[in-house]
Amino acid sequence: MEEERGMRVKKYRHLSDGWPHEFQTPSEKGYPKVFDLMSHWVLKYDGIPVGYTGSLDMGHFHFVGNTFILPEYRQSGWHSYLLSVRNANLGLRPKITVLNPIDGTHMANLVKVVSKLGYKPVLSYEDVSDIMSKKLFAEILKQGQQLWRMD
């Protein structure tokens, strides 16, 4: 899809098709169950899979998230690069992400990344009432996580 500094991003319907390392499903990591239906975008550096992120077309918007970068490749800007490539390929519909600080990440770092990409915090149902049902909003909202939106 895009190539920069030896990096390549490719979309897979099933994460296991492009990610050779052991992984947990999104719901096993604490994400909403619907995230298990995501397709995944795998970032490779010189042919080596170093990270992934997911997306799910919900009709009026995309759920995006379940992003993981191998620890030895963090702090390199590749997280932002991977999200930028994914978002550019998803088109103009709103994107909703769940910030879920796991795998050695911190909420402040996640907020910094999504803020730079143009996401805004979802503070109440009114912030997403134009694209999702109240029922879905209640299902995805979990303690210790944050919802963010990008239009």
PDB file of C-alpha atoms in Angstrom:
ATOM      1  CA  MET A   1       0.000   0.000   0.000  1.00  0.00           C
ATOM      2  CA  GLU A   2       2.480   2.648   1.161  1.00  0.00           C
ATOM      3  CA  GLU A   3       6.201   2.393   1.435  1.00  0.00           C
ATOM      4  CA  GLU A   4       8.532   4.611   3.394  1.00  0.00           C
ATOM      5  CA  ARG A   5      11.894   3.893   5.024  1.00  0.00           C
ATOM      6  CA  GLY A   6      11.669   0.154   4.171  1.00  0.00           C
ATOM      7  CA  MET A   7       8.161  -0.073   5.643  1.00  0.00           C
ATOM      8  CA  ARG A   8       5.141  -1.668   3.979  1.00  0.00           C
ATOM      9  CA  VAL A   9       1.550  -1.961   5.209  1.00  0.00           C
ATOM     10  CA  LYS A  10      -0.775  -4.694   3.957  1.00  0.00           C
ATOM     11  CA  LYS A  11      -4.389  -5.459   4.909  1.00  0.00           C
ATOM     12  CA  TYR A  12      -5.420  -8.980   5.940  1.00  0.00           C
ATOM     13  CA  ARG A  13      -8.932 -10.262   6.658  1.00  0.00           C
ATOM     14  CA  HIS A  14      -7.533 -12.487   9.422  1.00  0.00           C
ATOM     15  CA  LEU A  15      -4.592 -11.309  11.523  1.00  0.00           C
ATOM     16  CA  SER A  16      -3.090 -14.803  11.523  1.00  0.00           C
ATOM     17  CA  ASP A  17      -2.583 -14.516   7.734  1.00  0.00           C
ATOM     18  CA  GLY A  18      -0.022 -11.727   8.138  1.00  0.00           C
ATOM     19  CA  TRP A  19       1.186 -11.867  11.755  1.00  0.00           C
ATOM     20  CA  PRO A  20       3.506 -14.793  12.583  1.00  0.00           C
ATOM     21  CA  HIS A  21       3.819 -13.980  16.286  1.00  0.00           C
ATOM     22  CA  GLU A  22       1.477 -15.218  19.010  1.00  0.00           C
ATOM     23  CA  PHE A  23      -1.404 -12.820  19.691  1.00  0.00           C
ATOM     24  CA  GLN A  24      -4.634 -12.443  21.642  1.00  0.00           C
ATOM     25  CA  THR A  25      -7.955 -11.538  20.066  1.00  0.00           C
ATOM     26  CA  PRO A  26      -9.098  -7.966  20.691  1.00  0.00           C
ATOM     27  CA  SER A  27     -11.755  -9.111  23.182  1.00  0.00           C
ATOM     28  CA  GLU A  28      -9.129 -11.137  25.073  1.00  0.00           C
ATOM     29  CA  LYS A  29      -7.215  -7.859  25.460  1.00  0.00           C
ATOM     30  CA  GLY A  30     -10.289  -6.089  26.843  1.00  0.00           C
ATOM     31  CA  TYR A  31     -11.620  -4.452  23.679  1.00  0.00           C
ATOM     32  CA  PRO A  32     -15.339  -4.668  22.820  1.00  0.00           C
ATOM     33  CA  LYS A  33     -16.341  -8.074  21.367  1.00  0.00           C
ATOM     34  CA  VAL A  34     -17.234  -6.464  18.021  1.00  0.00           C
ATOM     35  CA  PHE A  35     -13.504  -5.710  17.525  1.00  0.00           C
ATOM     36  CA  ASP A  36     -12.937  -9.466  16.990  1.00  0.00           C
ATOM     37  CA  LEU A  37     -14.511  -8.980  13.526  1.00  0.00           C
ATOM     38  CA  MET A  38     -11.831  -6.499  12.404  1.00  0.00           C
ATOM     39  CA  SER A  39      -9.565  -6.841   9.406  1.00  0.00           C
ATOM     40  CA  HIS A  40      -5.949  -6.034  10.259  1.00  0.00           C
ATOM     41  CA  TRP A  41      -3.269  -3.905   8.655  1.00  0.00           C
ATOM     42  CA  VAL A  42       0.213  -5.349   9.229  1.00  0.00           C
ATOM     43  CA  LEU A  43       3.304  -3.124   9.189  1.00  0.00           C
ATOM     44  CA  LYS A  44       6.469  -4.792   7.917  1.00  0.00           C
ATOM     45  CA  TYR A  45       9.952  -3.361   8.113  1.00  0.00           C
ATOM     46  CA  ASP A  46      12.352  -4.937   5.619  1.00  0.00           C
ATOM     47  CA  GLY A  47       9.872  -7.827   5.336  1.00  0.00           C
ATOM     48  CA  ILE A  48       9.611  -8.391   9.098  1.00  0.00           C
ATOM     49  CA  PRO A  49       6.142  -7.933  10.682  1.00  0.00           C
ATOM     50  CA  VAL A  50       6.618  -5.354  13.455  1.00  0.00           C
ATOM     51  CA  GLY A  51       3.078  -4.122  14.179  1.00  0.00           C
ATOM     52  CA  TYR A  52      -0.596  -4.240  13.329  1.00  0.00           C
ATOM     53  CA  THR A  53      -3.827  -2.292  13.658  1.00  0.00           C
ATOM     54  CA  GLY A  54      -7.444  -3.121  12.906  1.00  0.00           C
ATOM     55  CA  SER A  55     -10.492  -1.669  11.183  1.00  0.00           C
ATOM     56  CA  LEU A  56     -14.146  -2.667  10.898  1.00  0.00           C
ATOM     57  CA  ASP A  57     -16.646  -1.036   8.552  1.00  0.00           C
ATOM     58  CA  MET A  58     -19.840  -0.322  10.543  1.00  0.00           C
ATOM     59  CA  GLY A  59     -21.714   1.379   7.689  1.00  0.00           C
ATOM     60  CA  HIS A  60     -21.814   4.982   8.936  1.00  0.00           C
ATOM     61  CA  PHE A  61     -18.338   4.812  10.507  1.00  0.00           C
ATOM     62  CA  HIS A  62     -15.298   2.590  11.020  1.00  0.00           C
ATOM     63  CA  PHE A  63     -14.184   1.101  14.296  1.00  0.00           C
ATOM     64  CA  VAL A  64     -10.390   1.300  14.353  1.00  0.00           C
ATOM     65  CA  GLY A  65      -7.867   0.104  16.892  1.00  0.00           C
ATOM     66  CA  ASN A  66      -6.382  -3.006  18.466  1.00  0.00           C
ATOM     67  CA  THR A  67      -2.999  -1.608  17.507  1.00  0.00           C
ATOM     68  CA  PHE A  68       0.201  -3.326  18.591  1.00  0.00           C
ATOM     69  CA  ILE A  69       3.850  -2.557  17.841  1.00  0.00           C
ATOM     70  CA  LEU A  70       6.566  -4.989  18.951  1.00  0.00           C
ATOM     71  CA  PRO A  71       8.329  -3.443  21.986  1.00  0.00           C
ATOM     72  CA  GLU A  72      11.712  -3.198  20.264  1.00  0.00           C
ATOM     73  CA  TYR A  73      10.137  -1.073  17.479  1.00  0.00           C
ATOM     74  CA  ARG A  74       8.263   1.400  19.700  1.00  0.00           C
ATOM     75  CA  GLN A  75       9.243   5.081  20.092  1.00  0.00           C
ATOM     76  CA  SER A  76      10.148   5.207  16.399  1.00  0.00           C
ATOM     77  CA  GLY A  77       7.094   6.952  14.933  1.00  0.00           C
ATOM     78  CA  TRP A  78       5.912   3.734  13.311  1.00  0.00           C
ATOM     79  CA  HIS A  79       2.741   3.611  15.417  1.00  0.00           C
ATOM     80  CA  SER A  80       1.625   6.963  13.988  1.00  0.00           C
ATOM     81  CA  TYR A  81       2.725   5.931  10.499  1.00  0.00           C
ATOM     82  CA  LEU A  82       0.703   2.705  10.631  1.00  0.00           C
ATOM     83  CA  LEU A  83      -2.443   4.522  11.818  1.00  0.00           C
ATOM     84  CA  SER A  84      -2.015   7.206   9.146  1.00  0.00           C
ATOM     85  CA  VAL A  85      -1.764   4.623   6.358  1.00  0.00           C
ATOM     86  CA  ARG A  86      -4.783   2.716   7.671  1.00  0.00           C
ATOM     87  CA  ASN A  87      -6.893   5.876   8.006  1.00  0.00           C
ATOM     88  CA  ALA A  88      -5.927   7.132   4.551  1.00  0.00           C
ATOM     89  CA  ASN A  89      -7.180   3.873   3.067  1.00  0.00           C
ATOM     90  CA  LEU A  90     -10.510   3.935   4.911  1.00  0.00           C
ATOM     91  CA  GLY A  91     -11.931   7.034   3.260  1.00  0.00           C
ATOM     92  CA  LEU A  92     -13.893   9.925   4.702  1.00  0.00           C
ATOM     93  CA  ARG A  93     -16.352   8.247   7.081  1.00  0.00           C
ATOM     94  CA  PRO A  94     -15.811   8.927  10.798  1.00  0.00           C
ATOM     95  CA  LYS A  95     -13.459   6.658  12.707  1.00  0.00           C
ATOM     96  CA  ILE A  96     -14.039   5.601  16.311  1.00  0.00           C
ATOM     97  CA  THR A  97     -11.196   4.195  18.375  1.00  0.00           C
ATOM     98  CA  VAL A  98     -11.024   2.776  21.877  1.00  0.00           C
ATOM     99  CA  LEU A  99      -7.897   3.754  23.780  1.00  0.00           C
ATOM    100  CA  ASN A 100      -6.975   0.684  25.805  1.00  0.00           C
ATOM    101  CA  PRO A 101      -3.608   1.056  27.581  1.00  0.00           C
ATOM    102  CA  ILE A 102      -2.201  -2.490  27.526  1.00  0.00           C
ATOM    103  CA  ASP A 103       0.997  -4.205  26.389  1.00  0.00           C
ATOM    104  CA  GLY A 104       3.186  -1.741  28.287  1.00  0.00           C
ATOM    105  CA  THR A 105       1.523   1.370  26.859  1.00  0.00           C
ATOM    106  CA  HIS A 106       0.226   4.375  28.804  1.00  0.00           C
ATOM    107  CA  MET A 107      -2.975   6.344  28.272  1.00  0.00           C
ATOM    108  CA  ALA A 108      -1.054   9.636  27.957  1.00  0.00           C
ATOM    109  CA  ASN A 109       1.016   8.232  25.070  1.00  0.00           C
ATOM    110  CA  LEU A 110      -2.083   6.904  23.293  1.00  0.00           C
ATOM    111  CA  VAL A 111      -3.841  10.259  23.693  1.00  0.00           C
ATOM    112  CA  LYS A 112      -0.800  12.035  22.238  1.00  0.00           C
ATOM    113  CA  VAL A 113      -0.768   9.781  19.143  1.00  0.00           C
ATOM    114  CA  VAL A 114      -4.491  10.039  18.342  1.00  0.00           C
ATOM    115  CA  SER A 115      -4.579  13.779  19.070  1.00  0.00           C
ATOM    116  CA  LYS A 116      -1.806  14.374  16.528  1.00  0.00           C
ATOM    117  CA  LEU A 117      -3.831  12.409  13.968  1.00  0.00           C
ATOM    118  CA  GLY A 118      -6.872  14.652  14.488  1.00  0.00           C
ATOM    119  CA  TYR A 119      -9.039  12.566  16.810  1.00  0.00           C
ATOM    120  CA  LYS A 120     -11.234  14.259  19.438  1.00  0.00           C
ATOM    121  CA  PRO A 121     -12.378  12.687  22.732  1.00  0.00           C
ATOM    122  CA  VAL A 122     -15.896  11.265  22.938  1.00  0.00           C
ATOM    123  CA  LEU A 123     -17.216  12.620  26.229  1.00  0.00           C
ATOM    124  CA  SER A 124     -20.847  11.504  25.933  1.00  0.00           C
ATOM    125  CA  TYR A 125     -23.280   9.689  23.661  1.00  0.00           C
ATOM    126  CA  GLU A 126     -24.168  13.015  22.023  1.00  0.00           C
ATOM    127  CA  ASP A 127     -20.665  13.050  20.489  1.00  0.00           C
ATOM    128  CA  VAL A 128     -21.500   9.918  18.444  1.00  0.00           C
ATOM    129  CA  SER A 129     -25.321   9.934  18.267  1.00  0.00           C
ATOM    130  CA  ASP A 130     -25.196  10.758  14.545  1.00  0.00           C
ATOM    131  CA  ILE A 131     -23.357   7.502  13.706  1.00  0.00           C
ATOM    132  CA  MET A 132     -24.141   4.832  16.330  1.00  0.00           C
ATOM    133  CA  SER A 133     -26.975   3.580  18.503  1.00  0.00           C
ATOM    134  CA  LYS A 134     -27.154   4.203  22.222  1.00  0.00           C
ATOM    135  CA  LYS A 135     -27.039   0.421  22.720  1.00  0.00           C
ATOM    136  CA  LEU A 136     -23.739   0.064  20.811  1.00  0.00           C
ATOM    137  CA  PHE A 137     -22.283   3.060  22.650  1.00  0.00           C
ATOM    138  CA  ALA A 138     -23.117   1.434  26.013  1.00  0.00           C
ATOM    139  CA  GLU A 139     -21.599  -1.892  24.868  1.00  0.00           C
ATOM    140  CA  ILE A 140     -18.233  -0.417  23.875  1.00  0.00           C
ATOM    141  CA  LEU A 141     -17.743   1.945  26.817  1.00  0.00           C
ATOM    142  CA  LYS A 142     -15.546   0.281  29.460  1.00  0.00           C
ATOM    143  CA  GLN A 143     -13.851   1.410  32.666  1.00  0.00           C
ATOM    144  CA  GLY A 144     -10.226   2.526  32.154  1.00  0.00           C
ATOM    145  CA  GLN A 145     -10.662   3.074  28.413  1.00  0.00           C
ATOM    146  CA  GLN A 146     -11.456   6.163  26.363  1.00  0.00           C
ATOM    147  CA  LEU A 147     -13.381   6.618  23.101  1.00  0.00           C
ATOM    148  CA  TRP A 148     -12.051   9.019  20.460  1.00  0.00           C
ATOM    149  CA  ARG A 149     -13.506  10.123  17.142  1.00  0.00           C
ATOM    150  CA  MET A 150     -12.026  11.470  13.916  1.00  0.00           C
ATOM    151  CA  ASP A 151     -14.228  12.919  11.153  1.00  0.00           C
TER     152      ASP A 151
END
